[in-house]
CSV table of C-alpha atoms in Angstrom, one decimal:
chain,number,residue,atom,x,y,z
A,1168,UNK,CA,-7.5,-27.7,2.8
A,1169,UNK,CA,-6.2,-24.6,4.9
A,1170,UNK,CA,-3.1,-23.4,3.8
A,1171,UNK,CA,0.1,-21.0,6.1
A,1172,UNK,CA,1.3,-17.8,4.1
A,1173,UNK,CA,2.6,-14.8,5.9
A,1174,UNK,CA,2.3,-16.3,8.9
A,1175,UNK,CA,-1.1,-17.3,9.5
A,1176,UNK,CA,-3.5,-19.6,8.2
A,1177,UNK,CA,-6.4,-18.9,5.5
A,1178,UNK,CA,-8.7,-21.3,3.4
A,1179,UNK,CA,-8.6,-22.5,0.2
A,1180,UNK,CA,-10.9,-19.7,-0.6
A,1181,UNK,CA,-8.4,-17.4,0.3
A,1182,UNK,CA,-11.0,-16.1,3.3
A,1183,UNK,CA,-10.8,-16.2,7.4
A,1184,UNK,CA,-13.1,-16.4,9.7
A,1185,UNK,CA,-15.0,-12.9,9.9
A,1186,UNK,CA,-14.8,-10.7,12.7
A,1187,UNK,CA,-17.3,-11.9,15.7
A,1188,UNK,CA,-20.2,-10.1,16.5
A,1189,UNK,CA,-20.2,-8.1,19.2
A,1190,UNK,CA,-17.0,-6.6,18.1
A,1191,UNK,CA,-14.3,-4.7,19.8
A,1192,UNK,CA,-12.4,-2.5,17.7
A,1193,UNK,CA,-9.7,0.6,17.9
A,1194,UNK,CA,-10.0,3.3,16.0
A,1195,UNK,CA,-7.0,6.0,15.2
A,1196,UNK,CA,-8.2,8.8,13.9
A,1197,UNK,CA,-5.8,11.9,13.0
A,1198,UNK,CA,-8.0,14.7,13.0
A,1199,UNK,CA,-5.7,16.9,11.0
A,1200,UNK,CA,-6.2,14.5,7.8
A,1201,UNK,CA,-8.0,15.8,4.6
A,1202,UNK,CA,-9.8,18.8,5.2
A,1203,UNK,CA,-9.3,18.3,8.9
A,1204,UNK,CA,-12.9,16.9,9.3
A,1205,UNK,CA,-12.5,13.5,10.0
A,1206,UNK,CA,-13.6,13.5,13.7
A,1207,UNK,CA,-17.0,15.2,12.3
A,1208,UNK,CA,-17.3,12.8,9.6
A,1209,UNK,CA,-16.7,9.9,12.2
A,1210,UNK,CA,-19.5,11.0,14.6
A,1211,UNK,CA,-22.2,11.6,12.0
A,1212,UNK,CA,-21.3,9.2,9.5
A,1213,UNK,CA,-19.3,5.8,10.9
A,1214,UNK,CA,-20.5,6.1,15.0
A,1215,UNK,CA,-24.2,5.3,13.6
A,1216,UNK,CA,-23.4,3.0,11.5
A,1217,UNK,CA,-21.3,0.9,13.8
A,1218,UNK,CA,-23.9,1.4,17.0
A,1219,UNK,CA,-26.4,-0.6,14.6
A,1220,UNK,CA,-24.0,-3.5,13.7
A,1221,UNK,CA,-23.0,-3.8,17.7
A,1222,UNK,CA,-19.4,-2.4,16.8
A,1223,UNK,CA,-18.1,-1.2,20.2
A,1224,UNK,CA,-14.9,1.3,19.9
A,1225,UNK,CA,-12.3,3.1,21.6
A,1226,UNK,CA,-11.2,6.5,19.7
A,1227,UNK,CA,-7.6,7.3,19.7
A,1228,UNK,CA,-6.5,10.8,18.0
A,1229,UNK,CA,-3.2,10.6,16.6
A,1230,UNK,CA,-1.5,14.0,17.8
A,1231,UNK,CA,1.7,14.1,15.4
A,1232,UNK,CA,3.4,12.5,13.0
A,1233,UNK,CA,4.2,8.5,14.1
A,1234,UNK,CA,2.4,9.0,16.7
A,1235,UNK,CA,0.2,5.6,15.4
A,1236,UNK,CA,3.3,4.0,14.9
A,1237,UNK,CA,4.0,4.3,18.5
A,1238,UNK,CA,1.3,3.5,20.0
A,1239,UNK,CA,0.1,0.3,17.9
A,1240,UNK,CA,3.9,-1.0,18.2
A,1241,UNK,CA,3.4,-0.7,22.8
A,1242,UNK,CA,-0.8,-1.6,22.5
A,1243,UNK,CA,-2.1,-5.3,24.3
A,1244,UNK,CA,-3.4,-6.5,20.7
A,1245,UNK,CA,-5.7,-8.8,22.6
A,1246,UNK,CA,-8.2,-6.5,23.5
A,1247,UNK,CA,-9.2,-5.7,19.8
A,1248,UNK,CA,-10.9,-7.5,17.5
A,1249,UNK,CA,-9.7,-5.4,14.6
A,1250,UNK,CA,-7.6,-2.0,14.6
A,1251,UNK,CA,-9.6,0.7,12.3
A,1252,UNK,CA,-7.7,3.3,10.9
A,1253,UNK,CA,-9.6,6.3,10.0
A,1254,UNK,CA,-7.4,9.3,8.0
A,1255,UNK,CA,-5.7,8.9,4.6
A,1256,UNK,CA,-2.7,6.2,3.6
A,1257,UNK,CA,-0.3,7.7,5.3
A,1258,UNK,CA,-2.0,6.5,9.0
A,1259,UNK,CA,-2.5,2.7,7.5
A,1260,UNK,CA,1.7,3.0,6.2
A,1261,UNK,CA,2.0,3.5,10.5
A,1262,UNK,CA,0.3,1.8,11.7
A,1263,UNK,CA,1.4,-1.5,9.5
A,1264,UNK,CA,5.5,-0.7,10.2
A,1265,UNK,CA,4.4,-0.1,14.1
A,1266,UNK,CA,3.1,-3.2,13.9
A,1267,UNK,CA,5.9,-4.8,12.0
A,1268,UNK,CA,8.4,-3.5,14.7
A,1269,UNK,CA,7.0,-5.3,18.0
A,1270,UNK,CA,8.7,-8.2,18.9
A,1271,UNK,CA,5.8,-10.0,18.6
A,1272,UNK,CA,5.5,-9.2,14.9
A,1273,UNK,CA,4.7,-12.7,13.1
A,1274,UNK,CA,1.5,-12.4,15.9
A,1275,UNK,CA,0.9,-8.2,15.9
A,1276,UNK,CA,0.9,-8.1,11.7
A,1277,UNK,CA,-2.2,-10.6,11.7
A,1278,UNK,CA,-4.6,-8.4,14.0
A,1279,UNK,CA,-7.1,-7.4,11.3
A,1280,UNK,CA,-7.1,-4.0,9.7
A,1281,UNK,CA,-10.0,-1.5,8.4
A,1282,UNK,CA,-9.1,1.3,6.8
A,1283,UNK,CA,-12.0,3.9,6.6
A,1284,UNK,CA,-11.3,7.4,4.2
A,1285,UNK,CA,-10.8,10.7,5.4
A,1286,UNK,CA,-7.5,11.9,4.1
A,1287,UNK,CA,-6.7,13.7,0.6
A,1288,UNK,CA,-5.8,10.2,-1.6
A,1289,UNK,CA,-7.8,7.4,-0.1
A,1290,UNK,CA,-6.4,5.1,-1.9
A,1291,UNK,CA,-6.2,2.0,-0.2
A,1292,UNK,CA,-10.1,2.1,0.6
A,1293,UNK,CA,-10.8,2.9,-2.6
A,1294,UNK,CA,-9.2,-0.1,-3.8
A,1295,UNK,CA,-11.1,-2.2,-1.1
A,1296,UNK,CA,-13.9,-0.8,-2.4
A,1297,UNK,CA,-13.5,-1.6,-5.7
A,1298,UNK,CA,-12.4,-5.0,-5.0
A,1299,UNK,CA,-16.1,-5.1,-3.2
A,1300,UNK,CA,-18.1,-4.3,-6.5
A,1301,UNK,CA,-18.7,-1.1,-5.4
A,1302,UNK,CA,-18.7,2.0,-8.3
A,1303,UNK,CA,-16.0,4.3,-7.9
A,1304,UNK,CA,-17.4,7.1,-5.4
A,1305,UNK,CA,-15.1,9.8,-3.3
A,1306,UNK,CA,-15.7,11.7,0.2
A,1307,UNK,CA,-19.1,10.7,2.2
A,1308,UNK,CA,-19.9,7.8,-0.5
A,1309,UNK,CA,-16.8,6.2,0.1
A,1310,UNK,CA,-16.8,6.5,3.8
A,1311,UNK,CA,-20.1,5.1,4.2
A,1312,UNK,CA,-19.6,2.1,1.7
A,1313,UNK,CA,-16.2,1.2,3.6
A,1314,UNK,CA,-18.4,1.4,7.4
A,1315,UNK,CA,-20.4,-0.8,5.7
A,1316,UNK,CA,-17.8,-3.2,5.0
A,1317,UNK,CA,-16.9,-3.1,8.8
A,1318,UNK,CA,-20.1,-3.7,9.9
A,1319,UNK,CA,-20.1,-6.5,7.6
A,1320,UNK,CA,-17.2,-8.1,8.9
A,1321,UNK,CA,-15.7,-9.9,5.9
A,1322,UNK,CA,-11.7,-10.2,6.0
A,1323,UNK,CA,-9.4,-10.8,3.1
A,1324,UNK,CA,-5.6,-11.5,2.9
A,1325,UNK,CA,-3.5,-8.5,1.6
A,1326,UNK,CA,0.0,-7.7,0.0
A,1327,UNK,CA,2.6,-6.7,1.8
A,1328,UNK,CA,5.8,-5.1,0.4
A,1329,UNK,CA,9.5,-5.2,1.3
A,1330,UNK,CA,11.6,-2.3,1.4
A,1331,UNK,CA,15.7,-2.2,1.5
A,1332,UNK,CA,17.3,1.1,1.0
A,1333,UNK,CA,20.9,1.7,0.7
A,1334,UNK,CA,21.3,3.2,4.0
A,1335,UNK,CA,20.0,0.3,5.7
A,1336,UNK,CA,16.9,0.9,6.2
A,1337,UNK,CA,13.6,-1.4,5.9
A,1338,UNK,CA,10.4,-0.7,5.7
A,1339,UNK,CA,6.9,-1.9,4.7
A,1340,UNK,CA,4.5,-0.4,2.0
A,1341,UNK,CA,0.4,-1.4,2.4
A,1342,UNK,CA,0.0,0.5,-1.5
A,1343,UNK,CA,2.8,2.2,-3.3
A,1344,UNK,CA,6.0,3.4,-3.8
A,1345,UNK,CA,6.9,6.4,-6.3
A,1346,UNK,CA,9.3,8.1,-7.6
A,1347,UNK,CA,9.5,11.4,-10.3
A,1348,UNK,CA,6.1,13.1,-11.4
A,1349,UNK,CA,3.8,11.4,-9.3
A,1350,UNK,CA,5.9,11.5,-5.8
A,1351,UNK,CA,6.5,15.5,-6.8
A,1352,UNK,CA,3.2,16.1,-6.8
A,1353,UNK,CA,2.2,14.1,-3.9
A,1354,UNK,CA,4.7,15.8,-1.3
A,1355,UNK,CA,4.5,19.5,-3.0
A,1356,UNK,CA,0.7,19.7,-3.0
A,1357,UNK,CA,1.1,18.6,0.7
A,1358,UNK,CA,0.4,22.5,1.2
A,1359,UNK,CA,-2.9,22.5,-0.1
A,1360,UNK,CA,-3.9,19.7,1.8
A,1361,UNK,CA,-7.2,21.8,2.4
A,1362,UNK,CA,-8.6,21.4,-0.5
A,1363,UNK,CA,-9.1,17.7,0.0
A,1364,UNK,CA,-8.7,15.7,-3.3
A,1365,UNK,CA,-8.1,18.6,-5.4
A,1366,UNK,CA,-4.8,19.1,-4.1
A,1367,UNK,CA,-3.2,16.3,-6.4
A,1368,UNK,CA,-4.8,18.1,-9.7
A,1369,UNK,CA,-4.3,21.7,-8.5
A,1370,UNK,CA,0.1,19.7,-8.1
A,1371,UNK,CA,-0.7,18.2,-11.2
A,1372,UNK,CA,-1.0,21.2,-13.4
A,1373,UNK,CA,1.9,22.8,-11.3
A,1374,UNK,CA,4.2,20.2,-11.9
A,1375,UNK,CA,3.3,19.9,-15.4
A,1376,UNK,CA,4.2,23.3,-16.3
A,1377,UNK,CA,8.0,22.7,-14.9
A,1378,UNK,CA,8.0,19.5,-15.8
A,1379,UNK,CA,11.0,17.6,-15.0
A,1380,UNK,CA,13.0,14.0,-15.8
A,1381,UNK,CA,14.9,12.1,-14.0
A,1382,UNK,CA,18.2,9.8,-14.4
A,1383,UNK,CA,18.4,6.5,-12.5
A,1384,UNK,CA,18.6,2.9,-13.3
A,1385,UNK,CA,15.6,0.7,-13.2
A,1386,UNK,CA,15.0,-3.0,-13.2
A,1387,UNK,CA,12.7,-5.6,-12.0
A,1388,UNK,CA,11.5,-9.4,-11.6
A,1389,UNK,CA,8.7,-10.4,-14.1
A,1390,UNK,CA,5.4,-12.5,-12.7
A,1391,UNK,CA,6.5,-15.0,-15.5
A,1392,UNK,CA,10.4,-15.5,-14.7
A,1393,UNK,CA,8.9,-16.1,-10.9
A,1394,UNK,CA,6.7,-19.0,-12.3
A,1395,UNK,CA,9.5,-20.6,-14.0
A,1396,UNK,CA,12.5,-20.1,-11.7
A,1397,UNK,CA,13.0,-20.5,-7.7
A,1398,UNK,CA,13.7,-18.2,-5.4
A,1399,UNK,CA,17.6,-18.0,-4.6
A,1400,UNK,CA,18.9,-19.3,-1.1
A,1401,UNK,CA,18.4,-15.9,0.9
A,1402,UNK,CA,21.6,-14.5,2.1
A,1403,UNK,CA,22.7,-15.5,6.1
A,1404,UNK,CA,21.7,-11.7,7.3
A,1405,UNK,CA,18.5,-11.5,5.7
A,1406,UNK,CA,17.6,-14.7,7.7
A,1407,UNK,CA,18.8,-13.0,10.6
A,1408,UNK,CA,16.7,-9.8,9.8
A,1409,UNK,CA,13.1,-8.9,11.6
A,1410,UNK,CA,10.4,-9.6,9.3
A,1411,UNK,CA,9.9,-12.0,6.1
A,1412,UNK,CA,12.6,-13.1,3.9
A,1413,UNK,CA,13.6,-11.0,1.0
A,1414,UNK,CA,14.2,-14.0,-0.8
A,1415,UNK,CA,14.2,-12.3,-4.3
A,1416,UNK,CA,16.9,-9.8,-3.3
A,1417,UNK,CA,20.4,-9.7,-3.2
A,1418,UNK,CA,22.4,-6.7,-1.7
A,1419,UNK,CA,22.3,-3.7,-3.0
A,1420,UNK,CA,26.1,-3.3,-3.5
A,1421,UNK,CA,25.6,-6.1,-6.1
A,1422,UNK,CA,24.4,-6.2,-9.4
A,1423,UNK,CA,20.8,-7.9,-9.9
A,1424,UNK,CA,20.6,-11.5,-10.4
A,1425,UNK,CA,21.2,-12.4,-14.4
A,1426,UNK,CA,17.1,-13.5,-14.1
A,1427,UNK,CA,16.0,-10.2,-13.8
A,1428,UNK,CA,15.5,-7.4,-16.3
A,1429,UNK,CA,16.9,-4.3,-16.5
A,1430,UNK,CA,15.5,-1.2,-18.6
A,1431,UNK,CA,18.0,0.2,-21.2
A,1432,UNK,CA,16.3,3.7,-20.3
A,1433,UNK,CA,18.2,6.0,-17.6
A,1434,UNK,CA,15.3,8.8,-18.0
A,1435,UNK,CA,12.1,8.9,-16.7
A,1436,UNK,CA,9.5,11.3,-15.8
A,1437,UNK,CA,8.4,8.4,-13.1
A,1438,UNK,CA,8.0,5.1,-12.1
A,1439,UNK,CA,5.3,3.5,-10.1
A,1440,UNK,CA,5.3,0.4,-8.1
A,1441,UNK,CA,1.4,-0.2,-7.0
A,1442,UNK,CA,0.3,-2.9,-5.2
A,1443,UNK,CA,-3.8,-2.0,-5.5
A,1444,UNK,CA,-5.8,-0.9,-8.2
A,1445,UNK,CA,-6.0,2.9,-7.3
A,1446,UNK,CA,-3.8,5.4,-6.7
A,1447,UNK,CA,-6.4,7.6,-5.4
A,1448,UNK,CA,-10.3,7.5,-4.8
A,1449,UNK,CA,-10.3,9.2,-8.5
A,1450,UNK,CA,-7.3,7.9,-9.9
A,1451,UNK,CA,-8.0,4.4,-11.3
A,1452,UNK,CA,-4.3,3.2,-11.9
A,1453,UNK,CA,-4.5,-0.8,-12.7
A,1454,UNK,CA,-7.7,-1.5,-14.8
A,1455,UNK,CA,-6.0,-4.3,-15.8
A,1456,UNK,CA,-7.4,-6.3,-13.2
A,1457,UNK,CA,-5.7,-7.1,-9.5
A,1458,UNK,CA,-2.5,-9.0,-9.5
A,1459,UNK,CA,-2.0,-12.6,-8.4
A,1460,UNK,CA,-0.7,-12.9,-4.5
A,1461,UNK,CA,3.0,-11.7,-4.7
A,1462,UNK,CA,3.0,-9.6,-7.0
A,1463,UNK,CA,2.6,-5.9,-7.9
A,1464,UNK,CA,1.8,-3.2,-10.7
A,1465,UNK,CA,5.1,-1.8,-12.3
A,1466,UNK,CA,4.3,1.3,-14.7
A,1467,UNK,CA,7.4,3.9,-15.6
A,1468,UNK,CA,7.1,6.4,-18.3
A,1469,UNK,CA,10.4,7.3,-20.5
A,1470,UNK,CA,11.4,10.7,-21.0
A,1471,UNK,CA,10.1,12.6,-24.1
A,1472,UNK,CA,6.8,12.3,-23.1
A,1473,UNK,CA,4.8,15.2,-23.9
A,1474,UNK,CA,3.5,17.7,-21.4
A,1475,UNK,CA,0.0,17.4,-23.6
A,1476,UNK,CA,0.4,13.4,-23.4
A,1477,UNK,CA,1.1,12.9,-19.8
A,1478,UNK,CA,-1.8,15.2,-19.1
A,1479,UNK,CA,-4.5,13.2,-21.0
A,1480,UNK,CA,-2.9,10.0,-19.4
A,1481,UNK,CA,-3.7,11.4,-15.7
A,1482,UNK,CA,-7.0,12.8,-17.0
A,1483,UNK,CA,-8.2,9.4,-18.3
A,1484,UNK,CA,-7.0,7.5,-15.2
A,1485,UNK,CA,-9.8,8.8,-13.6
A,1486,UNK,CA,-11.8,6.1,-15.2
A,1487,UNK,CA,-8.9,3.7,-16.0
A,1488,UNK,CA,-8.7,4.2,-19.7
A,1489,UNK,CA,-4.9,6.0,-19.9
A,1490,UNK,CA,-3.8,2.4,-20.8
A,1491,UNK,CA,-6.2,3.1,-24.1
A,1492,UNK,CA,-4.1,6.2,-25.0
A,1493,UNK,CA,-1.3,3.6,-26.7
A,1494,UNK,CA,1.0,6.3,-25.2
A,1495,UNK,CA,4.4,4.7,-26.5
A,1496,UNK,CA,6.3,6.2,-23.5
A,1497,UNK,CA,4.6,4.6,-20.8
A,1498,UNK,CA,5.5,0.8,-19.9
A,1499,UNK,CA,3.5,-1.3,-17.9
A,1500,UNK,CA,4.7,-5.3,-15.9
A,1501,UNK,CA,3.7,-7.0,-13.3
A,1502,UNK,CA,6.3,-7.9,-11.3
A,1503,UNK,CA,7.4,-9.2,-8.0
A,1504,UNK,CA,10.4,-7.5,-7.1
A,1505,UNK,CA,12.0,-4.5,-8.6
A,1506,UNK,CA,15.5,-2.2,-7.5
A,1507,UNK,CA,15.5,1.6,-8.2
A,1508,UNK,CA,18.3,3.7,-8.5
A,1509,UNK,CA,18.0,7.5,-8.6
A,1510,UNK,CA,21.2,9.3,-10.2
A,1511,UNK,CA,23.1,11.7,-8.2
A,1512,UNK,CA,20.0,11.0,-5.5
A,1513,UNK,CA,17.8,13.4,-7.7
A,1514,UNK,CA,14.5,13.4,-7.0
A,1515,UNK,CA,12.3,11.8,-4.5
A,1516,UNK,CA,10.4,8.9,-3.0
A,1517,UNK,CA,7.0,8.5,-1.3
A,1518,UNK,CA,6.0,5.4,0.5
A,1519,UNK,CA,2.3,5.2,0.7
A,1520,UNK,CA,2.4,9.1,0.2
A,1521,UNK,CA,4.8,9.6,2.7
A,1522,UNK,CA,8.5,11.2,2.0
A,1523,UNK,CA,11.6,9.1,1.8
A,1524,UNK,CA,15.1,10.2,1.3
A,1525,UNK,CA,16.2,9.5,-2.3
A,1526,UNK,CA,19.0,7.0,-2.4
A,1527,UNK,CA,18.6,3.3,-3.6
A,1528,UNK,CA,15.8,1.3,-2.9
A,1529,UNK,CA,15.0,-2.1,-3.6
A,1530,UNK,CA,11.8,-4.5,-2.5
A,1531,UNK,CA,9.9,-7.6,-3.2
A,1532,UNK,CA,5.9,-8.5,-2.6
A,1533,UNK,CA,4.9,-10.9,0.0
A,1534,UNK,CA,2.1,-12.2,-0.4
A,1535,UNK,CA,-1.4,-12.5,1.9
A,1536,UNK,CA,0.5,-11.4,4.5
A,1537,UNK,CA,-1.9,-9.2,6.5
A,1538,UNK,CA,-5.8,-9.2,7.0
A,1539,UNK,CA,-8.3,-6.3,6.1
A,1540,UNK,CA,-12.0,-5.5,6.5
A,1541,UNK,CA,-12.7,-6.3,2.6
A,1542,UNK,CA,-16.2,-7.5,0.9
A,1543,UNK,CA,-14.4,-9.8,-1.2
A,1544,UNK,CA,-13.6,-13.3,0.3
A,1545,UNK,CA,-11.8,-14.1,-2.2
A,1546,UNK,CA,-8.0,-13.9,-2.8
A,1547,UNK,CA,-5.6,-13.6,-6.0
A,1548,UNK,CA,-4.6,-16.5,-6.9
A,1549,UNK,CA,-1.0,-17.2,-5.8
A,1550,UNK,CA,2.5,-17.5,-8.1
A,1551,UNK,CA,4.1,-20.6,-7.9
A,1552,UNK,CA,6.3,-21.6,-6.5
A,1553,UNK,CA,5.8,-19.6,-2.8
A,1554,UNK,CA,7.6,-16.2,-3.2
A,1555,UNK,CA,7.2,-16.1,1.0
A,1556,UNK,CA,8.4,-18.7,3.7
A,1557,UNK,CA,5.7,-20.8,5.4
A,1558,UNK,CA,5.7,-20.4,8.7
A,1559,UNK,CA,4.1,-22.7,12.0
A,1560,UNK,CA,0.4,-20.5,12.9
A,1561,UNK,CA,0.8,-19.2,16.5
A,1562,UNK,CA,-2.3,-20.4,19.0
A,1563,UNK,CA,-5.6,-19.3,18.3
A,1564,UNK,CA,-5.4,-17.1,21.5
A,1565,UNK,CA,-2.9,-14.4,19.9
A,1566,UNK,CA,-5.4,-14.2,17.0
């Protein structure tokens, strides 16, 4: 039996149709991502691989910052059979909120997506290629295994989350948002970007040696309060909003519903919301195993931590073993909604390793609400009841 979530329809297997072959695919590349080789890597390494599988693409080089985001949102979707996007998270985080701003968006956000490595993290195809029983591998290795996954063309149904912020603002996350140590690092080793991966332990060492906390007020949704309790009745100017309904959520000018739980702690050194299982091609995050549909990985670590502590729990994430350090500081839920909000706006956010202001922030995980090139056919199994609002399929024409 075929089933609607986020808009579009999938199996009981959780899989679609995979791409057809001959295929027609765009690929954005920014070739300032990483080391500032990805337009080599992508004509020795994917072009090959692609001419074999009877791939046919049109290369796009992204020439500034949202400069995917623009031209995904004003692109005739029908002459693609996928979009490929070929630089580190920050391209995918575009291209997804480009889409999500058409006015065809319940159509544009189901145009499958392939997201090929060739920026500093990588995390988003490193998680795809765990999720295809690959070993963990970084640079070339992962490049080729994800082209192979393309020229495969096997789709699977992916997370999608929510964003409110207290200035208004919304915006979608394809993998994570943080906020404290790990966002410092991120944005401040931005200037060694040259060094490819290394940057984020070359910013980890740095930021360890001032390291800082921070004071704001953190709670959340838990999986198992979803399973047992409906969704409220979505307030009128949600329904009214472009995009799903942030059914979980209530306004950020009022408290959190009475369901939810809220951490006694006001200090952390950070706080994590993943949706994948890595964080980075070397940085295992969630070895616990991938979340069910809706939901996400919620990790914070309390203040007091110490510096000799937090830096054996990032050196053992490479492998995914930091949750074996018993480290009574850091927490760890899955959740489906969460609200975060910094004190005196100290600190700051990114968004799929992209910057955002520091003010409140609050989202929710809607689930199997996009498709990407994946090896696994399979999806999470799905919280009950629905966290996301079926919706009618368009015609198979706008697919």
């Amino acid at each position: 039996m075929d089933a609607v979530a986020g808009g579009f329809v999938f199996t009981a297997g959780g899989s679609r149709n995979p791409l057809p072959r001959p295929c027609r695919v765009l690929v954005l590349l920014n070739p300032r991502g990483g080391k500032g080789k990805a337009l080599q890597l992508f004509r020795s390494h994917v072009q090959p691989l692609l001419a074999q599988a009877d791939v046919s693409f049109t290369l796009t080089l992204t020439e500034r910052r949202n400069h995917a985001r623009e031209l995904v949102r004003a692109e005739d979707l029908r002459r693609w059979d996928a979009l490929v996007v070929m630089s580190g998270d920050g391209l995918m985080h575009e291209v997804v909120n480009g889409l999500m701003e058409r006015p065809d968006w319940e159509t544009a956000i189901q145009k499958p997506l392939c997201s090929l490595p060739a920026g500093s993290g990588n995390a988003l195809a490193a998680s795809v290629n765990h999720y295809a029983g690959y070993e963990q591998v970084t640079n070339e290795d992962l490049l080729n295994n994800c082209t192979r996954l393309l020229c495969r063309r096997l789709l699977a149904p992916m997370d999608l989350l929510s964003l409110q912020t207290a200035s208004g603002q919304r915006l979608f996350s394809v993998l994570s948002l943080a906020w404290g140590f790990i966002a410092d690092v991120d944005l401040e080793s931005e200037k060694f970007r040259r060094l490819g991966e290394m940057r984020f332990t070359l910013g980890t060492f740095l930021r360890l040696a001032a390291l800082r906390t921070y004071q704001g007020s953190l709670a959340y949704l838990p999986v198992e309060t979803v399973v047992s309790k409906m969704p409220p009745c979505p307030a009128r100017d949600q329904q009214a909003q472009q995009g799903p309904v942030d059914a979980h959520l209530v306004p950020l000018e009022e408290a959190v519903p009475s369901h939810w739980t809220v951490v006694p702690e006001q200090d952390f050194v950070l706080v994590l919301a993943l949706l994948h299982s890595h964080l980075g091609s070397e940085m295992f995050a969630a070895p616990m195993g991938r979340c069910a549909a809706g939901a996400m990985h919620l990790f914070y670590v309390r203040a007091g931590v110490s510096r000799a502590t937090l830096l054996r729990l990032f050196l053992a994430m490479e492998k995914g073993r930091h949750m074996e350090c018993d480290c009574p500081h850091l927490v760890y839920v899955p959740v489906v909604a969460f609200r975060l909000e910094p004190k005196d706006r100290k600190g700051v956010f990114a968004v799929d390793g992209e910057l955002m202001i520091s003010e409140a922030v609050q989202g929710q995980v809607h689930p199997n609400y996009f498709w990407m090139v994946s090896g696994c056919r399979e999806s999470p199994p799905s919280l009950e009841p629905q966290a996301s609002p079926r919706r009618r399929p368009p015609p198979a024409e706008h697919l």
